Coordinates of N, CA and C in Angstrom, one line a residue:
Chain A
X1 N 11.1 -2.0 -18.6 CA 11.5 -2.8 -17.4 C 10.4 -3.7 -17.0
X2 N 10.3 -5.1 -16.4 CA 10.1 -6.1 -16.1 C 9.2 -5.1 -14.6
X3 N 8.6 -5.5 -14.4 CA 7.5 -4.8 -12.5 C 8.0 -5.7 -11.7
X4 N 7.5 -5.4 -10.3 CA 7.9 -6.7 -9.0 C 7.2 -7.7 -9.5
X5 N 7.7 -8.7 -9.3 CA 7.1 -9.9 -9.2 C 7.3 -11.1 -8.2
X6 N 5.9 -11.7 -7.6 CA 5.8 -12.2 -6.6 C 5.8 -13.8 -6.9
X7 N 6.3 -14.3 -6.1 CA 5.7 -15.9 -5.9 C 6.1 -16.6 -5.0
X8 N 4.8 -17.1 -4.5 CA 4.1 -17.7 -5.2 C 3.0 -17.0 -5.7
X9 N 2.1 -16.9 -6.4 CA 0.9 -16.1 -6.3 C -0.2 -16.3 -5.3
X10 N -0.5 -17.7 -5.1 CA -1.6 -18.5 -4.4 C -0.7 -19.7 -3.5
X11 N -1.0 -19.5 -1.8 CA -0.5 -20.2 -1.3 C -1.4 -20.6 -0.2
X12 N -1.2 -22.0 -0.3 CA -2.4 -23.1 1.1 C -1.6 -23.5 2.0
X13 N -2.0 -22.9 3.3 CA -1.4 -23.9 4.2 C -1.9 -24.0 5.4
X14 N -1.5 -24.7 6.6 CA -2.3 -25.5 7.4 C -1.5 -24.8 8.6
X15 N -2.4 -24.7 9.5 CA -1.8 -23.9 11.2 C -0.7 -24.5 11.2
X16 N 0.4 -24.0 11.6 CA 1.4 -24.6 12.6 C 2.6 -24.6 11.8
X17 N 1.8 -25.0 10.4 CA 3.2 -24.8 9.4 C 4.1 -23.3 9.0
X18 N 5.1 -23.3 8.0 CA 5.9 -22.0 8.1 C 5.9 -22.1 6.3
X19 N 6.0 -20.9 5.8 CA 5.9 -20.6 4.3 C 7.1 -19.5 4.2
X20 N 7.2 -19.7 3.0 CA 8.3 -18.5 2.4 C 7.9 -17.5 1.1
X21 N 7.5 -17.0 1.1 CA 7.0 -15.6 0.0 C 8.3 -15.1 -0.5
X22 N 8.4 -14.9 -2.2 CA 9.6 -14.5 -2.8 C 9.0 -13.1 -3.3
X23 N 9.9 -12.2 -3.7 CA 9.8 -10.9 -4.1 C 11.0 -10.3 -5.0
X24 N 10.9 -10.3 -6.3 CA 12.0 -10.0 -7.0 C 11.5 -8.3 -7.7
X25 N 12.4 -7.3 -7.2 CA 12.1 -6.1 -7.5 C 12.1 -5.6 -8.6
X26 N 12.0 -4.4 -9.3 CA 12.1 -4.1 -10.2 C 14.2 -3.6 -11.1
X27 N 14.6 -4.2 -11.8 CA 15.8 -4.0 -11.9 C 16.4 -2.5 -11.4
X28 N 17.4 -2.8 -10.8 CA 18.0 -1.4 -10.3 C 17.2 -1.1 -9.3
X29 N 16.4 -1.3 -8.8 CA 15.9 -0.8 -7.0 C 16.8 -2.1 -6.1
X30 N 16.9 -0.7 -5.0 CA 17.7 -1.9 -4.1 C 16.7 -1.6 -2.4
X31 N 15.8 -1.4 -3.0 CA 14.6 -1.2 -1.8 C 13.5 -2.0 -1.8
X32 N 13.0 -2.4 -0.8 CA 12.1 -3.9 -0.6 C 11.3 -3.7 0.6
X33 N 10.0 -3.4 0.2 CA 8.7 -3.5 1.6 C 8.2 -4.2 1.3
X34 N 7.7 -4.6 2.6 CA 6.2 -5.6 2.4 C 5.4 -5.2 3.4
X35 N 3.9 -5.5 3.1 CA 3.0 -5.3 3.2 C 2.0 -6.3 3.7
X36 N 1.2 -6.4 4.4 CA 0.0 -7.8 4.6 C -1.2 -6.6 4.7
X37 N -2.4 -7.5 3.5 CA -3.5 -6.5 3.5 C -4.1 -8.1 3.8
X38 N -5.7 -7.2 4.7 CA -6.2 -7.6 5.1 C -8.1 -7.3 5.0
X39 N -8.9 -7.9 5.1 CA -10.0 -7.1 4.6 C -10.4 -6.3 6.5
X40 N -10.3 -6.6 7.5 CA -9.9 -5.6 8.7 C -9.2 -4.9 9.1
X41 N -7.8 -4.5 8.6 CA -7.2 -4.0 8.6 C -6.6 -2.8 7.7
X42 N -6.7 -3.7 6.5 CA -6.3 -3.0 5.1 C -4.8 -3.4 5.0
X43 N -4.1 -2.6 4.7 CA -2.5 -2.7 4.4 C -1.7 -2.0 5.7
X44 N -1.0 -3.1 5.5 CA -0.1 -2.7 6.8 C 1.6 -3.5 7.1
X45 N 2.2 -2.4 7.2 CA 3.6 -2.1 6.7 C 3.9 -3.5 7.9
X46 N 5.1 -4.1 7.3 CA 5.6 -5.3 7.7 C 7.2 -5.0 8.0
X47 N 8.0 -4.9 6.8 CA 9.2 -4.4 6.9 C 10.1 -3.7 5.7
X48 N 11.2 -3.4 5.9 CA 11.9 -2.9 4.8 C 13.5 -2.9 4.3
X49 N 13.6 -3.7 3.3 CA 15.2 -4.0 3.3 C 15.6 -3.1 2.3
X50 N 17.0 -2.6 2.7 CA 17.6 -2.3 1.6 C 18.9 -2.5 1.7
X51 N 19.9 -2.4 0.5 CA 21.0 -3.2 0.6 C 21.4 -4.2 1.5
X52 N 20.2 -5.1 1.5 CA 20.5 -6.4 2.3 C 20.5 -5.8 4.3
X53 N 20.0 -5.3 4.4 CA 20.0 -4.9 5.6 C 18.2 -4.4 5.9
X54 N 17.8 -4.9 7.1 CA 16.6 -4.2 7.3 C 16.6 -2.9 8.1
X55 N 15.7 -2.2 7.4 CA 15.9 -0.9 7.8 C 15.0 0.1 8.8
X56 N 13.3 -0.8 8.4 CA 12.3 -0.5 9.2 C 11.6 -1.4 9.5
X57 N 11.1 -1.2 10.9 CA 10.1 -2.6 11.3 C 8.8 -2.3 11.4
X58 N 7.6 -2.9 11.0 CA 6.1 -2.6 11.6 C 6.2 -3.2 12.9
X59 N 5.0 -3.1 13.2 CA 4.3 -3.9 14.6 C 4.0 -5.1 14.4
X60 N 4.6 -5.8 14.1 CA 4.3 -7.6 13.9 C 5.2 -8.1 14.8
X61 N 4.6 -9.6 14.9 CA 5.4 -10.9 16.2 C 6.6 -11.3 15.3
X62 N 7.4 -11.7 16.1 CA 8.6 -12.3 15.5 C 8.6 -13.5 14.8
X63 N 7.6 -14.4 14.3 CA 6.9 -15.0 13.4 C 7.6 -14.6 12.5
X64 N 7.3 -13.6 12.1 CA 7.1 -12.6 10.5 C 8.8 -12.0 10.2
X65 N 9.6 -12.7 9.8 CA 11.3 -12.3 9.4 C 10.6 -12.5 7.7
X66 N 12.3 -11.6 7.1 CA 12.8 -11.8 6.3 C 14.4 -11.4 6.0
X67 N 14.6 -11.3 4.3 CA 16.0 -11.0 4.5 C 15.9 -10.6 2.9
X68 N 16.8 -10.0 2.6 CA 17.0 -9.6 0.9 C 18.4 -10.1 1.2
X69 N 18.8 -10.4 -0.6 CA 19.9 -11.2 -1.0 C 20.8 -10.1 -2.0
X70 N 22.3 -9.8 -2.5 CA 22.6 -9.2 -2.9 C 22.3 -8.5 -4.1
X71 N 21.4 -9.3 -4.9 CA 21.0 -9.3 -6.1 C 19.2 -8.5 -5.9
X72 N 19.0 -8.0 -4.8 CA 17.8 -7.3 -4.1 C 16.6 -7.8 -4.0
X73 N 16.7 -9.3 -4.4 CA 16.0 -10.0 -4.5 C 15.4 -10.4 -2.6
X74 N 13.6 -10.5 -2.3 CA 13.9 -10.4 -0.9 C 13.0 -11.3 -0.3
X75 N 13.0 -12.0 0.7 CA 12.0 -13.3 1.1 C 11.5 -13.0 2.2
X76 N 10.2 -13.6 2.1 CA 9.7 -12.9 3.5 C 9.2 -14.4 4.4
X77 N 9.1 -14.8 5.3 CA 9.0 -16.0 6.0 C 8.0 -15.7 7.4
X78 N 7.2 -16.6 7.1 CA 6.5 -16.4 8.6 C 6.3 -17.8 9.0
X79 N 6.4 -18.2 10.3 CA 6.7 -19.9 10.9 C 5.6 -19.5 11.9
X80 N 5.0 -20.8 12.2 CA 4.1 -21.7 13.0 C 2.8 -20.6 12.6
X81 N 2.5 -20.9 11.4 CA 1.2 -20.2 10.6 C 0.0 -20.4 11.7
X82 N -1.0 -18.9 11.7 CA -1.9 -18.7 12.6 C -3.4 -18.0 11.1
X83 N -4.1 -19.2 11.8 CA -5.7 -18.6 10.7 C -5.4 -17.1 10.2
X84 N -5.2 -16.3 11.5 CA -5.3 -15.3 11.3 C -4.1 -14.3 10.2
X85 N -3.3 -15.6 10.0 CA -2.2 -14.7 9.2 C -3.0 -14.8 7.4
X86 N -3.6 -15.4 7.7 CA -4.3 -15.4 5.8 C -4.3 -14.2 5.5
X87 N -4.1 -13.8 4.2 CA -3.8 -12.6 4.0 C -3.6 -12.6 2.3
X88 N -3.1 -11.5 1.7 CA -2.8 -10.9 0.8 C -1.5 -10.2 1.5
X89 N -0.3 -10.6 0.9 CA 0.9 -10.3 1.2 C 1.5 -9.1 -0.2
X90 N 2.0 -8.7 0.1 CA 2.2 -7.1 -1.1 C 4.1 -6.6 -0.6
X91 N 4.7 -6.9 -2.0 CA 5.9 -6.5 -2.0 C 6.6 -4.8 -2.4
X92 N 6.8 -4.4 -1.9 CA 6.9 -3.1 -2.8 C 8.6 -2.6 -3.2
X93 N 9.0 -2.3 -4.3 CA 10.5 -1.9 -4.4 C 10.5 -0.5 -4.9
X94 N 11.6 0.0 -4.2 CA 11.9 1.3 -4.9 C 13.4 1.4 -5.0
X95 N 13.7 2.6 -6.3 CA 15.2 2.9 -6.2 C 16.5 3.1 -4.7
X96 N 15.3 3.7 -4.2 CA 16.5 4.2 -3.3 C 15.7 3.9 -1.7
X97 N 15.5 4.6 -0.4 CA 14.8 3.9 0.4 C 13.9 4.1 0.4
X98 N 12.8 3.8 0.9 CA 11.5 3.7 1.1 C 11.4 5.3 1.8
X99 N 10.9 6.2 0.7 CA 10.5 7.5 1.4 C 9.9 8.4 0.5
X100 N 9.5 9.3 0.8 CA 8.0 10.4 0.2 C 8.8 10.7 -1.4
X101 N 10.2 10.6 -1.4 CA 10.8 10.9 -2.5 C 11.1 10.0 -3.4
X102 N 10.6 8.6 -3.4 CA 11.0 7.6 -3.8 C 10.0 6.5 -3.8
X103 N 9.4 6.5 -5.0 CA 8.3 6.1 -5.8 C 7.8 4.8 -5.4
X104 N 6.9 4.0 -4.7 CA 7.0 2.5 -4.3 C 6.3 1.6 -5.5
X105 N 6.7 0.6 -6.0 CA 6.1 -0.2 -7.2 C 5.7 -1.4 -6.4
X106 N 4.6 -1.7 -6.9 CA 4.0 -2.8 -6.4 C 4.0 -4.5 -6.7
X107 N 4.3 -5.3 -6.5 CA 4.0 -6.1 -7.1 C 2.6 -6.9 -7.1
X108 N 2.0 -8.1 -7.4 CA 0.8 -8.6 -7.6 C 0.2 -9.5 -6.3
X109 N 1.5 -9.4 -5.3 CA 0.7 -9.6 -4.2 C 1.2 -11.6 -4.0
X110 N 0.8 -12.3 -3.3 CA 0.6 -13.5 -2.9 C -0.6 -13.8 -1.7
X111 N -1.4 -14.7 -2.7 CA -2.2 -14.4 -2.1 C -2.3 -16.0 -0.7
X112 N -2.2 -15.8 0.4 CA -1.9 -17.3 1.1 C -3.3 -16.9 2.0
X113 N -3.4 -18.6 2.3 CA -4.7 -19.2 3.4 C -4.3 -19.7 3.8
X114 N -4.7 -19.8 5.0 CA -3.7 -20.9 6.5 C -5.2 -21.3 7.0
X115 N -5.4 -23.0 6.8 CA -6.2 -23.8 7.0 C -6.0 -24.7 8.5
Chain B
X1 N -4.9 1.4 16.8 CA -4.7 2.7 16.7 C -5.0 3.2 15.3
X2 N -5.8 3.2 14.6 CA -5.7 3.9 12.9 C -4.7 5.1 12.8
X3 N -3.7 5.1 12.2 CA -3.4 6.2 12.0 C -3.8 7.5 10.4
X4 N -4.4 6.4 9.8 CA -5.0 7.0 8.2 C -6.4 6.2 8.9
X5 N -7.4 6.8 8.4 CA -8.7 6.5 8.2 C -9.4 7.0 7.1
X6 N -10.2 5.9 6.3 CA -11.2 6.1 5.7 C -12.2 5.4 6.1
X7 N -13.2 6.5 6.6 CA -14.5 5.9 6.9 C -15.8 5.4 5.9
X8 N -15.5 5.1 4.6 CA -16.4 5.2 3.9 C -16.2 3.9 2.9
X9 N -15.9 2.8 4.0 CA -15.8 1.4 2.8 C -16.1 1.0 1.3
X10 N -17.5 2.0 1.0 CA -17.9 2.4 -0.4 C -18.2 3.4 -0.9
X11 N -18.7 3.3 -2.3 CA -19.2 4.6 -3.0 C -19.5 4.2 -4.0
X12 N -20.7 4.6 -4.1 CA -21.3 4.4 -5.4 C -21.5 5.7 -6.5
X13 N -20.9 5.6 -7.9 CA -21.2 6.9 -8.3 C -21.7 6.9 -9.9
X14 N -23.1 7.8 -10.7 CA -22.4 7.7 -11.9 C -21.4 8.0 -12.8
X15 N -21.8 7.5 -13.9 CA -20.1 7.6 -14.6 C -20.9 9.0 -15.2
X16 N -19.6 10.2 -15.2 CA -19.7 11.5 -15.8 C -19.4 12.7 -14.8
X17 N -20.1 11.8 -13.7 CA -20.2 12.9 -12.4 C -18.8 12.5 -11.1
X18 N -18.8 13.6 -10.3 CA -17.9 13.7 -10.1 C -17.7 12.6 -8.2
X19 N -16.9 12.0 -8.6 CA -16.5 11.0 -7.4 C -15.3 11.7 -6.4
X20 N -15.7 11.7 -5.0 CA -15.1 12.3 -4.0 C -14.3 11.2 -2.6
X21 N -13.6 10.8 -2.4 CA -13.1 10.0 -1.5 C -12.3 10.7 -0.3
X22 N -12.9 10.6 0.7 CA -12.1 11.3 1.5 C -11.6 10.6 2.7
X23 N -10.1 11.1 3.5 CA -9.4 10.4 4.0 C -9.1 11.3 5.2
X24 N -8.8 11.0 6.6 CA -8.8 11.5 7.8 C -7.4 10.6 8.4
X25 N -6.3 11.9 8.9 CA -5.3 11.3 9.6 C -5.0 11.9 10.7
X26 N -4.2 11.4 11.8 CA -4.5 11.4 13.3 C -2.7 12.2 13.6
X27 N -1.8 11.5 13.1 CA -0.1 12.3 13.0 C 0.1 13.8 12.7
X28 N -0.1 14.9 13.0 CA 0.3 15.8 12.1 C 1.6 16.1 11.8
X29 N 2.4 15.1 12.2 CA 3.7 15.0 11.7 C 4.3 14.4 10.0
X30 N 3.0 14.2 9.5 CA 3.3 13.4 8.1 C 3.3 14.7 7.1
X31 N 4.2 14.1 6.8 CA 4.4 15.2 5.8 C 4.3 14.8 3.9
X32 N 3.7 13.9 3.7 CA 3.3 13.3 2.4 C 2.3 12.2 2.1
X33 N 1.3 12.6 1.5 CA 0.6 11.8 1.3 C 0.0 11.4 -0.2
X34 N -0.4 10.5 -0.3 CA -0.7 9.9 -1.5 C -1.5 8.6 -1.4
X35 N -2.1 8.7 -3.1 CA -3.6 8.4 -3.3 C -2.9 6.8 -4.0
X36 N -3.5 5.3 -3.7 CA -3.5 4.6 -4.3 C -4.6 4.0 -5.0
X37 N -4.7 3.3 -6.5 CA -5.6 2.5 -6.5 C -5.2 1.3 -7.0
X38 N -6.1 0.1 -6.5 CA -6.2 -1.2 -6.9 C -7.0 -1.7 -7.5
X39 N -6.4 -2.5 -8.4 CA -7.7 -3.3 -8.9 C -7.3 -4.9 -8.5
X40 N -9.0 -5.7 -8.4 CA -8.3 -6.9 -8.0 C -7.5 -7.7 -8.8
X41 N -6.2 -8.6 -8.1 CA -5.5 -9.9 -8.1 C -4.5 -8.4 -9.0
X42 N -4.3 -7.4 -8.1 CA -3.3 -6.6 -8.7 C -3.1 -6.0 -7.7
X43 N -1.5 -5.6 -7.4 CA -0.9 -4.8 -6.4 C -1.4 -3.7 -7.2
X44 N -1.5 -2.4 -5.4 CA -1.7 -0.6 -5.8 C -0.7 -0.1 -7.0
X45 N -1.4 1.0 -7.2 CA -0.9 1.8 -8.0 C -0.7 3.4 -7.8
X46 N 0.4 4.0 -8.0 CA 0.6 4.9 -7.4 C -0.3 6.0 -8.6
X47 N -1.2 6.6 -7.8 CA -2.3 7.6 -8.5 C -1.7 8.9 -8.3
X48 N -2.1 9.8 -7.0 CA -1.2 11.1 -7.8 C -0.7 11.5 -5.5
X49 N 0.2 12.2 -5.4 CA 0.4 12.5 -3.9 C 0.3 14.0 -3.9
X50 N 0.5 14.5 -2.3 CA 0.6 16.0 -2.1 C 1.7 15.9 -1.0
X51 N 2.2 17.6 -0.8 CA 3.0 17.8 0.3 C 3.0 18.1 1.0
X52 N 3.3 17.8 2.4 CA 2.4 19.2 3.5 C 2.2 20.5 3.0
X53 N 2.9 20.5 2.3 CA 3.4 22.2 2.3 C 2.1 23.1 0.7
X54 N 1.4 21.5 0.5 CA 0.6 22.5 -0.4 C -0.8 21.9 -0.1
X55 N -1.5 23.2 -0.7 CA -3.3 22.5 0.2 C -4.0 21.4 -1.2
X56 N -3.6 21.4 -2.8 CA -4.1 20.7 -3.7 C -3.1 20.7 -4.4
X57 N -3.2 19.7 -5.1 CA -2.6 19.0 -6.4 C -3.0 18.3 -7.7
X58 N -3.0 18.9 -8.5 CA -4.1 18.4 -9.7 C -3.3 17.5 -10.9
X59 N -3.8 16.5 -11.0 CA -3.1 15.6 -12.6 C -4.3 15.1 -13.6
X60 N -4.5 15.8 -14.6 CA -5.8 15.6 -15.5 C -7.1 15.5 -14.3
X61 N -8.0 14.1 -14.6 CA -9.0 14.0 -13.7 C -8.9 13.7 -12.3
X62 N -7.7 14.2 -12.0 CA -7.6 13.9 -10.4 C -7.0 15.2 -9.7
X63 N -8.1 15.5 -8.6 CA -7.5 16.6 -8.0 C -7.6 16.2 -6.1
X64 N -6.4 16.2 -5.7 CA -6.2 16.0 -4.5 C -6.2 17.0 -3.5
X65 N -7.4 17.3 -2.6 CA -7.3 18.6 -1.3 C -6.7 18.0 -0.3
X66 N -5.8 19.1 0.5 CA -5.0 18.9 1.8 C -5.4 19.9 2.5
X67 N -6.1 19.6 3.9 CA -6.8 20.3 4.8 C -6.4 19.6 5.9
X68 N -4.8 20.9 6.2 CA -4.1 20.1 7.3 C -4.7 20.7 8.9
X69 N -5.5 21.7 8.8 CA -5.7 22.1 10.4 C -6.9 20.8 10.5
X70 N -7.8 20.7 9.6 CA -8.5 19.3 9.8 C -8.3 17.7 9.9
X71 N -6.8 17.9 9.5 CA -6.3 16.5 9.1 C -6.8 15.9 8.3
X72 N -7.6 16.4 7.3 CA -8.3 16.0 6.4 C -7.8 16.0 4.8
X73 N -7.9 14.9 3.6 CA -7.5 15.3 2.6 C -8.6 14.2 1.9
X74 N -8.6 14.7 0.5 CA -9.5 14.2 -0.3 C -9.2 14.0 -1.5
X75 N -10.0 12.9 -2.3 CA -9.0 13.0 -4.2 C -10.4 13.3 -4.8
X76 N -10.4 14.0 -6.0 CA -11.8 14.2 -6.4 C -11.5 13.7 -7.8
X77 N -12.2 12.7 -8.8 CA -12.3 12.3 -9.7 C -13.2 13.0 -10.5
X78 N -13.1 14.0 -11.5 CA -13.9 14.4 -12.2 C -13.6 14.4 -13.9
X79 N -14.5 14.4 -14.9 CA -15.4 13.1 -14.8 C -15.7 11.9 -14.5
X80 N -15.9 10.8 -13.6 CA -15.5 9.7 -13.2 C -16.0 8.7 -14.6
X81 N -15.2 7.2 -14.6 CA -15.5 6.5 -16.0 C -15.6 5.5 -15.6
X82 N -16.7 4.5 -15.7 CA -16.3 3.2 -15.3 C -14.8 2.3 -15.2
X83 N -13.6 2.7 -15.5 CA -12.4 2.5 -15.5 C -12.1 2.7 -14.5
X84 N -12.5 3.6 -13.5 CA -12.3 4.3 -12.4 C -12.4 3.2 -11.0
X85 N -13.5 2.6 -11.4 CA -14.0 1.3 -10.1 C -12.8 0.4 -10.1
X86 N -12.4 0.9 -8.6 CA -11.9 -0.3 -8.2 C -11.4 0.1 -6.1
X87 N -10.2 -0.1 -6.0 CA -10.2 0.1 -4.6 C -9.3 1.3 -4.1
X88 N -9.8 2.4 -3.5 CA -8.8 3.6 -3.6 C -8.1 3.5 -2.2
X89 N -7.0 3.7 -2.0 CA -5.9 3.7 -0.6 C -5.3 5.1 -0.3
X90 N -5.7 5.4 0.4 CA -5.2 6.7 1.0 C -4.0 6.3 1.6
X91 N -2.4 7.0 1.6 CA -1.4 6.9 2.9 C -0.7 7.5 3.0
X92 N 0.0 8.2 4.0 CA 0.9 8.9 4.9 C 2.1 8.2 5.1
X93 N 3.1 9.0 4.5 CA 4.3 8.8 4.4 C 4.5 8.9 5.9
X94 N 5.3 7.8 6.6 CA 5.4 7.8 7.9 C 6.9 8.3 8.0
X95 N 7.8 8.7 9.1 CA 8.7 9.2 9.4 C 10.3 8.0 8.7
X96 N 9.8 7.3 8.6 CA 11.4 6.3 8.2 C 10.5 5.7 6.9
X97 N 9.8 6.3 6.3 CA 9.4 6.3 5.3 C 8.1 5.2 4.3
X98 N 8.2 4.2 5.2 CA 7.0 3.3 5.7 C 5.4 3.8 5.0
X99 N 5.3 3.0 4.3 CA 3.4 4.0 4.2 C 2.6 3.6 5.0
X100 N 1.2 4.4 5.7 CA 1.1 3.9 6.1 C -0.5 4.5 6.0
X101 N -1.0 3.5 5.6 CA -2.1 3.0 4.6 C -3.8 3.2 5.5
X102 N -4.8 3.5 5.1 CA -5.9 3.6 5.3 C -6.5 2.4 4.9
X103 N -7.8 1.8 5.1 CA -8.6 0.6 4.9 C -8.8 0.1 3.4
X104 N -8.9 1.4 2.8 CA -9.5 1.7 1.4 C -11.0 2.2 1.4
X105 N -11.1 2.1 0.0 CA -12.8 2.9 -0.4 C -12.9 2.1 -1.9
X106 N -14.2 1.3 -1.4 CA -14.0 1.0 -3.4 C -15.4 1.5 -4.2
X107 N -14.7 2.4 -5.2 CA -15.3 3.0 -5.8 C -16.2 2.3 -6.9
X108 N -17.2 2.3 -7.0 CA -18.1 1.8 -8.3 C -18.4 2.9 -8.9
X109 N -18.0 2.7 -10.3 CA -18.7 3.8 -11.4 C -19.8 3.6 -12.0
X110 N -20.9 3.3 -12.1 CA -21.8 2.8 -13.2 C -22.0 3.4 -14.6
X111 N -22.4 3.7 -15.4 CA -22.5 3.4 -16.6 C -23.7 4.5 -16.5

């Protein structure tokens, strides 16, 4: 089977503007986290869709949406970009929901700078 | 608020001998945890987890302690291999199932 895969890989962008991060899971998962790592923070949970519905939220500003599409495919969007959102963004899918029983696969990340 | 902490941003070790990473959490309500590693321009990788309900868990060179009156747990790499360097993630399976991730530790093996 094909792993998550992310794109863009590498993304520039300038304050104020808004980006969209793709995330295609591994076939047959219908579960979708993301992640923003940070070198002061480390990793930290953003949200989690499954069957097209979000199911858990981190502690993030309302900036930071997304949505999965029927095909589990899931996009993550953050508007009026802040320096501080630079980051390493991290997709994760699993079979079933996001839980101690159910394995999370990672994808390669996206890596964006807000200039 | 940290709720996983690793306090040990590095580690240097050599290769043969035995590499220790240890990880501190604040919830005692977690009931799963597990070890990641990264290497760069690469998402984690799931290395090996434990349950509340046991104090270690062993998979070849990796042995994971759970020292829950301490809140403490640890992965012990023995023999460690230059293969081994890269960035290790501690996290705690959060209640709605969420991980929820420590800083990291990046391991160097040398040679």
């Amino acid at each position: 089977k094909a792993g998550v895969t992310q794109t863009p890989r590498y993304l520039i962008k300038t304050r104020g503007q808004q980006v969209t991060l793709s995330c295609s899971p591994i076939s047959g998962h219908r579960s979708v986290s993301w992640y923003q790592q940070t070198p002061g923070q480390g990793l930290q949970f953003l949200f989690e869709y499954f069957s097209e519905t979000q199911r858990n939220k981190g502690n993030f500003p309302g900036r930071f949406s997304g949505r999965q599409f029927s095909n589990s495919r899931s996009e993550m969007n953050v508007s009026t970009l802040e320096l501080g959102d630079s980051a390493l963004y991290l997709c994760a899918s699993s079979e079933g929901h996001a839980s101690s029983y159910n394995e999370q696969f990672f994808g390669p990340g996206t890596r964006l700078t807000v200039l | 608020d940290q709720q996983v902490k690793q306090n040990s941003p590095s580690l240097s070790v050599q290769e043969g001998r035995i590499s220790i990473l240890n990880c501190d959490y604040t919830n005692s309500m977690f009931d799963y945890f597990l070890w990641y590693k990264k290497y760069p321009a690469e998402g984690p990788t799931f290395l090996i987890s434990i349950s509340s309900i046991k104090d270690k868990n062993e998979d070849g060179r990796f042995t994971v302690f759970l020292n829950k009156s301490a809140k403490h747990l640890s992965l012990h790499i023995v023999p460690s291999q230059p293969g081994d360097s890269a960035v290790y993630f501690c996290a705690a399976a959060g209640s709605q199932g969420n991980l929820i991730f420590g800083k990291g530790t990046k391991l160097s093996v040398k040679p």
